[in-house]
Short mmCIF file of C-alpha atoms in Angstrom, two decimals:
data_model
loop_
_atom_site.label_atom_id
_atom_site.label_comp_id
_atom_site.label_asym_id
_atom_site.label_seq_id
_atom_site.Cartn_x
_atom_site.Cartn_y
_atom_site.Cartn_z
CA MET A 1416 -22.53 48.33 31.42
CA THR A 1417 -22.60 48.76 35.15
CA SER A 1418 -19.07 48.57 36.53
CA LEU A 1419 -18.35 46.54 39.65
CA HIS A 1420 -17.08 49.59 41.41
CA ALA A 1421 -20.42 51.17 40.82
CA ALA A 1422 -22.41 48.10 41.81
CA VAL A 1423 -20.44 47.68 44.99
CA GLY A 1424 -19.99 51.40 45.78
CA ASN A 1425 15.60 16.48 27.08
CA SER A 1426 15.76 12.61 23.91
CA LEU A 1427 17.40 9.17 23.16
CA THR A 1428 17.45 8.72 19.40
CA LEU A 1429 18.10 5.31 17.87
CA SER A 1430 18.28 5.68 14.12
CA THR A 1431 19.00 2.90 11.63
CA ARG A 1432 20.27 2.97 8.12
CA PRO A 1433 20.32 -0.01 5.79
CA PRO A 1434 23.69 -1.76 6.09
CA ASN A 1435 25.71 -1.31 2.94
CA ARG A 1436 24.64 -4.15 0.77
CA MET A 1437 27.74 -6.26 1.36
CA THR A 1438 27.78 -9.96 2.31
CA ALA A 1439 30.55 -11.61 4.33
CA CYS A 1440 31.58 -15.13 3.21
CA GLY A 1441 35.00 -16.57 4.08
CA THR A 1442 37.55 -13.94 3.13
CA HIS A 1443 35.47 -12.66 0.26
CA ARG A 1444 33.22 -9.56 0.41
CA TYR A 1445 31.07 -8.56 -2.49
CA ASN A 1446 28.32 -6.29 -3.43
CA SER A 1447 25.15 -8.29 -3.71
CA GLU A 1448 24.13 -6.36 -6.80
CA GLN A 1449 27.24 -7.58 -8.63
CA GLN A 1450 27.67 -11.07 -10.09
CA ARG A 1451 28.57 -13.47 -7.33
CA PRO A 1452 32.10 -14.88 -7.92
CA SER A 1453 32.36 -18.64 -8.42
CA ILE A 1454 34.23 -20.76 -5.91
CA CYS A 1455 37.84 -21.38 -6.98
CA HIS A 1456 37.76 -24.59 -9.11
CA GLU A 1457 41.41 -25.52 -8.31
CA HIS A 1458 40.48 -26.08 -4.68
CA SER A 1459 39.38 -29.54 -3.80
CA LEU A 1460 36.31 -30.01 -1.66
CA GLN A 1461 38.59 -31.01 1.22
CA ALA A 1462 40.65 -27.85 0.89
CA MET A 1463 37.51 -25.83 0.78
CA SER A 1464 36.26 -27.48 3.96
CA ALA A 1465 39.55 -26.84 5.76
CA ASP A 1466 39.51 -23.23 4.60
CA PHE A 1467 35.95 -22.79 5.86
CA ALA A 1468 36.76 -24.38 9.23
CA THR A 1469 39.79 -22.14 9.64
CA ASN A 1470 37.82 -19.04 8.86
CA SER A 1471 34.42 -19.86 10.34
CA HIS A 1472 35.03 -17.79 13.44
CA LEU A 1473 36.22 -14.87 11.33
CA CYS A 1474 33.16 -15.28 9.12
CA ARG A 1475 30.77 -15.00 12.03
CA ARG A 1476 32.67 -12.07 13.47
CA GLN A 1477 32.73 -10.18 10.19
CA ALA A 1478 29.08 -10.89 9.62
CA LEU A 1479 28.25 -9.49 13.05
CA LEU A 1480 30.40 -6.42 12.51
CA GLY A 1481 28.79 -5.89 9.14
CA LEU A 1482 25.36 -5.97 10.75
CA LEU A 1483 26.32 -3.64 13.55
CA GLY A 1484 27.89 -1.32 11.03
CA GLY A 1485 24.41 -0.66 9.74
CA LEU A 1486 23.20 0.77 13.01
CA THR A 1487 23.83 4.30 14.13
CA LEU A 1488 23.21 4.91 17.78
CA SER A 1489 23.07 8.57 18.59
CA LEU A 1490 22.91 9.58 22.20
CA GLN A 1491 21.85 13.12 22.90
CA PRO A 1492 21.16 14.88 26.19
CA LEU A 1493 17.55 14.79 27.24
CA PRO A 1494 16.14 18.27 26.67
CA ALA A 1495 14.22 19.92 29.44
CA LEU A 1496 10.49 19.54 29.02
CA ALA A 1497 8.78 22.63 27.71
CA GLY A 1498 7.14 23.26 31.01
CA LEU A 1499 4.45 25.83 30.65
CA ILE A 1500 3.75 25.70 34.36
CA ASP A 1501 6.26 27.11 36.79
CA GLU A 1502 5.56 25.18 39.99
CA LYS A 1503 6.98 27.81 42.31
CA GLN A 1504 5.03 30.54 40.59
CA ALA A 1505 1.82 28.52 40.67
CA ASP A 1506 2.29 27.95 44.39
CA LYS A 1507 2.82 31.67 44.99
CA VAL A 1508 -0.30 32.56 43.05
CA PHE A 1509 -2.41 30.04 44.95
CA GLU A 1510 -1.11 31.09 48.36
CA SER A 1511 -1.74 34.73 47.53
CA ALA A 1512 -5.26 34.39 46.19
CA ASN A 1513 -7.00 31.28 47.49
CA GLN A 1514 -8.31 32.93 50.65
CA SER A 1515 -10.30 35.32 48.49
CA VAL A 1516 -12.14 32.54 46.63
CA VAL A 1517 -15.55 31.41 47.81
CA SER A 1518 -18.15 28.86 46.77
CA ILE A 1519 -21.66 29.74 45.66
CA ALA A 1520 -24.46 27.31 46.48
CA ASP A 1521 -27.98 27.60 45.11
CA TYR A 1522 -30.92 25.97 46.88
CA LYS A 1523 -34.58 25.55 46.10
CA VAL A 1524 -36.89 25.79 49.06
CA ALA A 1525 -39.44 22.97 48.97
CA ASN A 1526 -41.72 22.04 51.86
CA GLY A 1527 -39.47 23.90 54.23
CA ASN A 1528 -36.35 22.08 53.05
CA GLU A 1529 -33.48 23.42 51.02
CA VAL A 1530 -32.63 21.26 48.00
CA SER A 1531 -29.29 21.87 46.29
CA GLU A 1532 -29.63 23.02 42.70
CA GLY A 1533 -26.05 23.85 41.77
CA THR A 1534 -22.72 25.26 42.80
CA GLY A 1535 -20.37 27.90 41.50
CA SER A 1536 -17.52 30.10 42.57
CA GLY A 1537 -16.88 33.73 43.39
CA PHE A 1538 -14.30 36.01 44.91
CA MET A 1539 -14.22 38.64 47.64
CA TRP A 1540 -14.24 42.15 46.31
CA ASP A 1541 -13.73 44.18 49.47
CA THR A 1542 -13.74 43.94 53.25
CA TYR A 1543 -17.41 44.86 53.49
CA GLY A 1544 -18.87 41.52 52.48
CA HIS A 1545 -19.22 41.97 48.72
CA VAL A 1546 -18.62 38.94 46.49
CA VAL A 1547 -18.42 38.90 42.69
CA THR A 1548 -19.65 35.91 40.67
CA ASN A 1549 -21.32 35.08 37.35
CA TYR A 1550 -24.92 36.03 36.92
CA HIS A 1551 -25.76 32.56 35.61
CA CYS A 1552 -24.64 31.12 38.97
CA VAL A 1553 -27.40 33.01 40.75
CA ALA A 1554 -29.93 33.53 37.94
CA LYS A 1555 -32.74 31.66 39.70
CA PHE A 1556 -32.13 33.56 42.90
CA ALA A 1557 -32.02 36.83 40.99
CA THR A 1558 -35.40 36.25 39.36
CA ASP A 1559 -37.14 34.67 42.34
CA ARG A 1560 -40.09 36.69 43.56
CA ILE A 1561 -41.72 34.25 45.98
CA GLY A 1562 -38.88 33.24 48.26
CA ALA A 1563 -38.41 29.84 46.62
CA GLN A 1564 -34.67 30.27 46.03
CA VAL A 1565 -31.77 30.73 48.44
CA THR A 1566 -28.11 31.44 47.70
CA ARG A 1567 -25.39 30.80 50.25
CA VAL A 1568 -21.72 31.68 50.05
CA GLY A 1569 -19.15 29.22 51.41
CA ILE A 1570 -16.05 30.59 53.10
CA VAL A 1571 -13.24 28.27 54.25
CA ASP A 1572 -12.25 29.02 57.83
CA ALA A 1573 -8.89 28.68 59.57
CA ASN A 1574 -9.60 25.00 60.28
CA GLY A 1575 -10.23 24.22 56.64
CA ASP A 1576 -13.98 23.88 57.11
CA THR A 1577 -16.40 25.52 54.70
CA ILE A 1578 -19.01 27.61 56.43
CA GLU A 1579 -21.99 28.75 54.38
CA TYR A 1580 -23.48 32.16 54.97
CA PRO A 1581 -26.67 33.66 53.57
CA ALA A 1582 -26.29 36.19 50.79
CA SER A 1583 -28.44 38.90 49.31
CA LEU A 1584 -28.29 40.29 45.81
CA VAL A 1585 -26.79 43.76 45.40
CA GLY A 1586 -26.70 44.10 41.63
CA THR A 1587 -26.60 42.19 38.36
CA ASP A 1588 -25.62 42.67 34.73
CA ALA A 1589 -27.12 39.64 32.99
CA GLN A 1590 -25.92 40.70 29.55
CA HIS A 1591 -22.32 40.62 30.76
CA ASP A 1592 -22.93 37.66 33.14
CA ILE A 1593 -21.96 39.46 36.35
CA ALA A 1594 -23.57 39.53 39.77
CA VAL A 1595 -22.59 41.07 43.09
CA LEU A 1596 -23.68 39.55 46.40
CA LEU A 1597 -23.56 40.88 49.94
CA VAL A 1598 -22.65 38.09 52.36
CA ASP A 1599 -23.78 38.07 55.96
CA ALA A 1600 -20.47 36.81 57.41
CA PRO A 1601 -17.95 38.19 59.90
CA LEU A 1602 -16.09 40.97 58.13
CA GLN A 1603 -12.74 39.62 59.34
CA SER A 1604 -13.37 36.65 57.03
CA PHE A 1605 -12.99 38.83 53.96
CA VAL A 1606 -9.67 38.98 52.14
CA PRO A 1607 -10.20 41.04 48.96
CA VAL A 1608 -8.60 40.03 45.69
CA GLN A 1609 -6.04 42.19 43.94
CA VAL A 1610 -7.57 43.49 40.76
CA GLY A 1611 -5.37 43.61 37.65
CA THR A 1612 -6.05 44.51 34.05
CA SER A 1613 -6.69 42.48 30.94
CA ALA A 1614 -5.89 45.40 28.64
CA ASP A 1615 -2.26 44.37 28.13
CA LEU A 1616 -2.72 40.58 28.04
CA ARG A 1617 -0.76 38.67 25.40
CA THR A 1618 -1.42 35.27 23.88
CA GLY A 1619 0.87 32.75 25.60
CA GLN A 1620 0.85 34.55 28.93
CA SER A 1621 0.51 32.27 31.96
CA VAL A 1622 -2.82 32.31 33.78
CA TYR A 1623 -4.28 30.52 36.76
CA ALA A 1624 -7.85 29.66 37.69
CA ILE A 1625 -9.10 28.96 41.20
CA GLY A 1626 -12.58 27.67 41.86
CA ASN A 1627 -14.77 24.87 43.11
CA PRO A 1628 -15.25 22.40 40.22
CA LEU A 1629 -17.82 19.74 41.10
CA GLY A 1630 -17.74 21.00 44.66
CA PHE A 1631 -14.00 20.45 45.22
CA SER A 1632 -13.12 23.69 46.97
CA LYS A 1633 -10.22 25.91 46.01
CA THR A 1634 -9.01 23.88 43.04
CA LEU A 1635 -6.12 25.41 41.08
CA THR A 1636 -5.65 24.90 37.35
CA ALA A 1637 -3.08 26.60 35.16
CA GLY A 1638 -2.47 27.31 31.50
CA VAL A 1639 -1.93 30.13 29.08
CA VAL A 1640 -3.95 32.74 27.32
CA SER A 1641 -4.98 30.93 24.14
CA GLY A 1642 -6.76 33.83 22.51
CA LEU A 1643 -8.19 37.26 23.10
CA ASN A 1644 -11.27 39.24 22.20
CA ARG A 1645 -13.54 36.23 21.83
CA ALA A 1646 -17.32 36.53 21.65
CA ILE A 1647 -19.30 34.11 23.81
CA PRO A 1648 -23.04 33.72 24.48
CA SER A 1649 -24.52 35.61 27.39
CA PRO A 1650 -27.22 34.26 29.73
CA VAL A 1651 -29.80 36.38 27.96
CA GLY A 1652 -29.06 35.18 24.44
CA THR A 1653 -26.87 38.04 23.28
CA LYS A 1654 -23.10 38.08 22.78
CA THR A 1655 -20.51 39.07 25.34
CA TYR A 1656 -17.41 40.44 23.67
CA GLY A 1657 -13.76 40.68 24.70
CA ALA A 1658 -13.62 37.29 26.45
CA ILE A 1659 -10.31 35.58 27.20
CA GLN A 1660 -9.76 32.07 25.78
CA THR A 1661 -7.54 29.82 27.92
CA ASP A 1662 -6.47 26.19 28.24
CA ALA A 1663 -6.57 26.42 32.04
CA ALA A 1664 -9.39 24.01 32.87
CA ILE A 1665 -12.68 25.61 33.81
CA SER A 1666 -15.09 22.86 34.83
CA ALA A 1667 -18.61 22.87 36.19
CA GLY A 1668 -18.50 24.80 39.44
CA ASN A 1669 -15.59 26.99 38.38
CA SER A 1670 -17.89 29.65 36.99
CA GLY A 1671 -17.57 32.95 38.78
CA GLY A 1672 -14.10 32.27 40.14
CA PRO A 1673 -11.07 34.42 39.35
CA LEU A 1674 -8.68 34.03 36.43
CA LEU A 1675 -5.34 35.31 37.70
CA ASP A 1676 -2.06 36.50 36.24
CA SER A 1677 1.40 35.55 37.59
CA SER A 1678 1.11 38.28 40.21
CA ALA A 1679 -2.12 36.77 41.56
CA ARG A 1680 -4.19 39.67 40.27
CA VAL A 1681 -7.65 39.12 38.84
CA ILE A 1682 -7.63 39.54 35.07
CA GLY A 1683 -10.90 37.80 34.37
CA ILE A 1684 -13.91 35.88 35.67
CA ASN A 1685 -14.03 32.19 34.73
CA THR A 1686 -17.27 31.81 32.84
CA ALA A 1687 -17.74 29.13 30.21
CA THR A 1688 -16.48 25.90 28.65
CA PHE A 1689 -17.36 24.87 25.11
CA THR A 1690 -17.36 21.11 24.46
CA ARG A 1691 -17.39 19.59 20.98
CA THR A 1692 -20.61 17.66 20.34
CA GLY A 1693 -20.06 13.94 20.89
CA THR A 1694 -17.18 14.34 23.32
CA VAL A 1695 -17.13 14.23 27.09
CA SER A 1696 -16.87 17.44 29.05
CA GLY A 1697 -13.44 17.75 30.63
CA SER A 1698 -11.69 16.29 27.59
CA ARG A 1699 -8.92 17.86 25.52
CA HIS A 1700 -11.59 19.11 23.13
CA ASP A 1701 -12.87 21.64 25.67
CA ILE A 1702 -12.26 25.34 25.14
CA HIS A 1703 -12.45 27.60 28.16
CA PHE A 1704 -13.36 31.27 28.48
CA ALA A 1705 -13.24 34.03 31.06
CA LEU A 1706 -14.77 37.47 31.05
CA ALA A 1707 -12.04 40.07 30.72
CA ALA A 1708 -11.51 42.17 33.83
CA THR A 1709 -11.15 45.35 31.83
CA HIS A 1710 -14.66 44.86 30.49
CA CYS A 1711 -16.38 43.67 33.65
CA CYS A 1712 -14.40 44.76 36.70
CA ALA A 1713 -13.52 48.33 35.80
#
């Protein structure tokens, strides 16, 4: 495989338990499973009525207390949410790396007009105008022999405007889904990424993806490494091995952008999203993958 260096030169719990099966009636309490005692026969009906009137308030009170006695209210401190995303860290990563992320726009030339055919992402490799992206983002441009395809690279300027510059193809590795472009833009526009390694990645490690999903420039998503050494399809029908699985969202247009570690170093190239048949892309059923830097950026 051609290396890039070579190609470029807290909870409230309310629990209930059944009240003990006791019934309050006058001054008598009894277990409802036992035989109910008969009313005292020596009492006249009048005496019974007077006794009931005297104790009616107590009856209601005891009944209420008996009911409340069946409830257990347990108040516990609210635990901190298991936040997988450290906001301060995410902000640092974005501020460190976003200037290195570019957009890739493919156009078909028809009757002298350029018609948009798709967008992707990429990142600046050096200060000489080289940009790394996925091969599938520029596949039509790479195989065009009659000048019918154009690829432009969008760089966000100091005013926040995206300026597109023409690009030429320097090298490709279709089997590993990598392409290197040379962009005809002022060299002072180029802020190279910091390149890390995927060799020591661990499942559960925090990762961040920056790209241009659906054309929304410099979008940050975050997650963890969900798995390592995955095999995913390549653009030429073979398998690409060693891919990183992540739950950081990688949507259409994110392809070719950098997957970063907590030090804002590139550890992979965002490449693919698998969606379960019958579900909508962008749902919780999606599984996202990035090419490992050790395999593609060495």
